[in-house]
């Protein structure tokens, strides 16, 4: 099979297209012919060495495709089943072994590319809006990078749950996407003289001086201070990514000074800790996609061989919606 391998820690240039032996599924795995693999910031963190990894390794953790073989212990899936997954290392490949407990069936109403695009970012948006902070009508939230993969889904899910979304974006085109996703207000941060000072002032002006109930921050270092200052007393700052770099250590007294606010750094693994929770979340997402309220936007697709270009586009924040590589 062909696969994309990170030969060593570094930039996108370390990604190599290699021919590897076809994998054989373990007894508890299924082997999937990959139709589409998701490109996510966590792939870039692992490729760069920002997250500890063994090198060389096949990149990627998310995808969708058709089961072509099953391990001896697998009874829940069969050859020919269409499945998707969010946390199975090595998905930038033509064939991918996936633990049966991590693979979910894809309904006939959802195509492969949409399924791949729904998994990691969709599950992330789902737990952020329903569990990390359980949004309800009347809540007001700030969503950074609202035209990105998670941002568009999170903005929609928050709106579906009745929350009012204030979005940040970088361009006029991204503002259009954020408004189409349901954002009530959109701030183009590129037009602010001082993000740390100006954004909280705008947010408070847009919320009658109160600030927001929650900030969803997947940007990290560049936005953290502004996010903290945008909260109302006892609000929650949800730091779920670091597109601009990791946030330096934080003095807990800052949370006191900001109004007894909460800070959390969630990750997907803890919100799909059981098979039942994984299936419940994906079933809900797929039903929202098939039923129409939730639109999964695939912003760009790349051939497998061009995975490095996909990483460059993602890291330069040139993308909107989901980025996929297609084996």
XYZ file of C-alpha atoms in Angstrom:
327
model
C 0.000 0.000 0.000
C 0.954 3.668 -0.308
C 1.112 5.753 2.858
C 2.378 9.119 4.093
C 5.209 8.760 6.587
C 6.710 11.413 8.849
C 10.364 10.452 8.555
C 11.504 12.690 11.419
C 10.206 15.567 13.497
C 9.954 18.759 11.462
C 7.915 20.785 9.008
C 5.679 19.519 6.202
C 8.764 18.683 4.159
C 9.394 15.609 6.364
C 6.271 13.924 4.980
C 7.133 11.219 2.454
C 4.979 9.036 0.221
C 6.180 5.469 0.754
C 5.139 1.993 -0.318
C 4.689 -0.223 2.737
C 3.599 -3.841 3.248
C -0.166 -4.280 3.346
C -1.209 -4.490 7.006
C -2.955 -7.517 8.492
C -5.629 -6.822 11.107
C -5.083 -7.975 14.676
C -7.771 -10.259 16.133
C -9.710 -7.242 17.496
C -9.292 -5.058 14.405
C -10.871 -4.529 11.001
C -8.864 -3.638 7.904
C -10.338 -0.726 5.982
C -9.770 0.456 2.425
C -9.528 4.182 3.130
C -11.739 6.426 1.000
C -10.845 9.682 2.768
C -8.635 10.685 5.678
C -9.093 13.812 7.751
C -6.329 16.383 8.153
C -6.218 17.856 11.643
C -3.979 20.123 13.703
C -3.091 17.193 15.935
C -1.434 15.602 12.883
C 0.813 18.662 12.582
C 1.601 18.663 16.314
C 2.700 15.021 16.065
C 4.623 15.556 12.826
C 6.519 18.525 14.256
C 7.445 16.729 17.469
C 5.337 19.112 19.547
C 3.499 16.011 20.776
C 5.775 13.040 21.576
C 5.804 10.475 18.756
C 7.948 7.646 17.462
C 9.598 8.356 14.099
C 9.096 7.309 11.400
C 5.319 6.915 11.656
C 2.348 6.902 9.297
C 0.487 10.182 9.804
C -3.190 10.729 10.533
C -5.829 9.401 12.903
C -9.211 9.940 11.217
C -10.933 8.556 8.160
C -13.698 6.571 6.522
C -13.879 3.658 4.126
C -14.982 0.073 3.538
C -14.039 -2.964 5.629
C -12.044 -5.452 3.537
C -10.988 -7.896 6.280
C -11.874 -8.602 9.915
C -9.886 -10.056 12.802
C -10.820 -13.404 14.308
C -12.402 -11.850 17.406
C -14.535 -9.253 15.607
C -18.256 -10.040 15.492
C -19.735 -6.522 15.358
C -18.527 -5.665 11.827
C -18.226 -7.524 8.535
C -16.500 -7.220 5.190
C -18.339 -4.628 3.109
C -19.439 -2.455 6.039
C -18.816 1.273 5.665
C -17.119 2.656 8.766
C -15.484 5.792 10.093
C -13.088 6.491 12.960
C -11.469 9.397 14.758
C -8.571 8.014 16.791
C -6.695 5.330 14.881
C -3.062 6.124 14.128
C -1.919 5.807 10.530
C -4.892 6.982 8.483
C -2.986 8.718 5.653
C -2.803 5.382 3.845
C -4.616 3.213 1.345
C -5.279 0.545 3.990
C -5.809 1.127 7.699
C -6.230 -1.352 10.567
C -8.786 0.041 13.018
C -9.787 -1.389 16.382
C -13.385 -2.572 16.054
C -14.309 -0.673 19.215
C -13.206 2.595 17.541
C -14.982 2.049 14.214
C -18.560 3.250 13.840
C -20.961 2.311 11.069
C -21.720 5.027 8.545
C -25.394 5.264 7.518
C -26.293 5.108 3.844
C -27.469 8.717 4.013
C -23.893 9.949 4.643
C -21.147 9.674 1.992
C -17.551 8.686 2.760
C -16.033 12.158 2.529
C -18.683 13.647 4.788
C -18.243 10.788 7.248
C -14.482 11.313 7.405
C -14.994 15.050 7.831
C -17.515 14.530 10.637
C -15.497 12.368 12.977
C -12.696 14.100 14.873
C -13.816 17.686 14.422
C -17.496 16.808 14.655
C -17.014 14.791 17.834
C -14.914 17.624 19.240
C -17.576 20.224 18.470
C -20.230 17.883 19.884
C -18.603 17.387 23.275
C -17.657 21.065 23.500
C -21.259 22.195 22.996
C -23.034 19.434 24.901
C -20.699 18.312 27.681
C -17.721 20.577 28.403
C -20.290 23.353 28.589
C -23.855 22.160 28.139
C -25.207 25.051 26.107
C -28.830 26.063 26.418
C -31.100 28.816 25.059
C -29.975 32.255 26.165
C -26.293 31.395 26.560
C -23.808 33.687 24.823
C -20.498 32.285 23.621
C -17.374 33.412 21.783
C -16.039 30.999 19.150
C -12.564 31.661 17.784
C -11.647 30.624 14.230
C -15.316 30.116 13.519
C -14.769 29.356 9.820
C -12.355 26.507 10.527
C -13.191 22.827 10.693
C -14.239 22.710 14.344
C -15.410 26.314 14.320
C -18.084 25.895 11.657
C -19.464 22.766 13.299
C -19.317 24.261 16.794
C -21.047 27.446 15.671
C -23.848 25.384 14.143
C -24.233 23.075 17.145
C -24.221 25.992 19.583
C -26.890 27.742 17.510
C -28.967 24.560 17.268
C -28.899 24.405 21.094
C -30.158 27.992 21.302
C -26.955 29.839 22.164
C -25.981 33.190 20.659
C -22.580 32.967 18.978
C -20.042 35.762 18.623
C -17.446 34.558 16.130
C -13.916 35.628 15.290
C -12.512 35.187 11.783
C -9.680 36.601 9.690
C -11.267 37.532 6.360
C -14.486 38.730 4.777
C -14.976 35.348 3.090
C -14.654 33.598 6.439
C -17.119 36.049 7.966
C -19.677 34.967 5.360
C -19.153 31.316 6.282
C -19.468 32.020 10.005
C -22.728 33.930 9.503
C -24.094 31.130 7.310
C -23.288 28.743 10.176
C -25.437 30.826 12.510
C -23.096 33.358 14.130
C -25.065 36.360 15.355
C -22.020 38.639 15.426
C -18.668 38.319 13.663
C -15.418 40.081 14.560
C -12.562 40.180 12.048
C -9.576 40.089 14.370
C -7.259 41.232 11.574
C -8.914 44.640 11.767
C -8.232 45.108 15.492
C -5.303 47.269 16.557
C -4.753 45.314 19.762
C -6.459 41.918 19.984
C -5.945 41.587 23.736
C -7.551 44.949 24.487
C -9.980 45.476 21.625
C -11.662 42.072 21.410
C -12.842 41.933 25.050
C -14.157 45.482 24.721
C -16.159 44.492 21.640
C -17.452 41.326 23.281
C -18.630 43.223 26.337
C -20.283 45.838 24.136
C -22.117 43.077 22.261
C -23.347 41.493 25.523
C -24.579 44.623 27.307
C -21.398 44.775 29.340
C -21.660 41.259 30.802
C -19.209 39.223 28.754
C -19.860 35.720 27.442
C -20.779 32.556 29.313
C -18.076 30.570 27.520
C -15.166 31.096 25.157
C -14.150 28.268 22.826
C -10.490 28.824 22.023
C -8.710 26.504 19.614
C -6.143 29.146 18.646
C -4.163 29.211 21.871
C -1.278 31.566 22.564
C -2.423 34.454 20.351
C -5.963 34.631 21.757
C -5.761 33.327 25.319
C -5.502 36.689 27.095
C -8.358 38.154 25.063
C -10.443 35.042 25.705
C -9.972 35.265 29.458
C -10.898 38.960 29.460
C -14.074 38.292 27.414
C -15.740 36.100 30.049
C -18.446 37.136 32.419
C -18.010 36.248 36.128
C -18.092 32.448 36.624
C -17.789 31.919 32.867
C -15.749 29.117 31.313
C -12.721 29.325 29.046
C -12.505 26.139 26.998
C -9.006 25.838 25.563
C -9.129 22.965 23.087
C -6.288 23.671 20.660
C -3.156 25.645 19.908
C -3.193 26.679 16.254
C -1.019 29.712 17.108
C 1.157 27.886 19.651
C 0.786 26.483 23.143
C -0.373 28.772 25.967
C 2.383 29.428 28.554
C 1.762 28.333 32.175
C -1.048 30.293 33.825
C -1.148 31.676 37.353
C -4.428 30.414 38.895
C -4.902 33.825 40.516
C -5.716 35.162 37.049
C -8.917 33.095 37.160
C -9.790 34.727 40.467
C -9.146 38.219 39.131
C -11.209 37.532 35.992
C -14.310 36.871 38.097
C -14.054 33.361 39.568
C -13.931 31.940 36.064
C -13.200 28.376 35.016
C -10.429 27.137 32.717
C -10.498 23.677 31.146
C -8.285 21.925 28.611
C -10.407 19.016 27.320
C -9.459 16.301 24.853
C -11.586 13.982 22.763
C -10.378 10.744 24.368
C -11.961 11.637 27.699
C -15.309 12.425 26.033
C -15.559 9.141 24.115
C -14.141 7.064 26.941
C -16.652 4.266 26.404
C -17.986 2.596 23.280
C -21.516 3.690 24.223
C -20.486 7.350 24.417
C -18.681 7.167 21.072
C -21.679 5.593 19.356
C -24.164 7.972 20.985
C -22.226 11.026 19.845
C -21.620 9.777 16.291
C -25.228 8.614 15.900
C -26.394 12.084 16.941
C -23.965 13.782 14.543
C -24.869 11.575 11.580
C -28.583 12.120 12.222
C -28.080 15.895 12.291
C -26.086 15.706 9.059
C -28.613 13.472 7.307
C -31.545 15.497 8.644
C -30.172 18.811 7.451
C -29.578 21.050 10.513
C -25.832 20.346 10.501
C -23.753 21.013 7.386
C -20.289 19.476 7.192
C -18.249 21.639 4.840
C -15.297 20.047 3.076
C -13.156 23.047 2.238
C -10.318 21.304 0.391
C -9.199 17.874 -0.775
C -5.684 16.733 -1.669
C -4.340 13.569 -3.277
C -2.487 11.378 -0.799
C 0.845 12.319 -2.380
C 0.183 16.011 -1.635
C -0.341 15.616 2.112
C 2.503 18.052 2.797
C 0.606 20.754 0.901
C -2.472 20.002 3.003
C -0.399 20.551 6.161
C 1.014 23.815 4.810
C -2.455 25.108 4.011
C -3.812 24.148 7.427
C -0.917 25.625 9.379
C -1.022 28.889 7.433
C -4.740 29.139 8.255
C -5.636 29.328 4.574
C -8.353 26.696 4.925
C -12.036 26.782 5.783
C -14.091 23.808 6.886
C -12.560 20.350 6.677
C -9.408 19.326 4.822
C -9.181 15.762 3.492
C -6.520 13.653 1.814
C -7.838 11.071 -0.642
C -5.922 7.799 -1.041
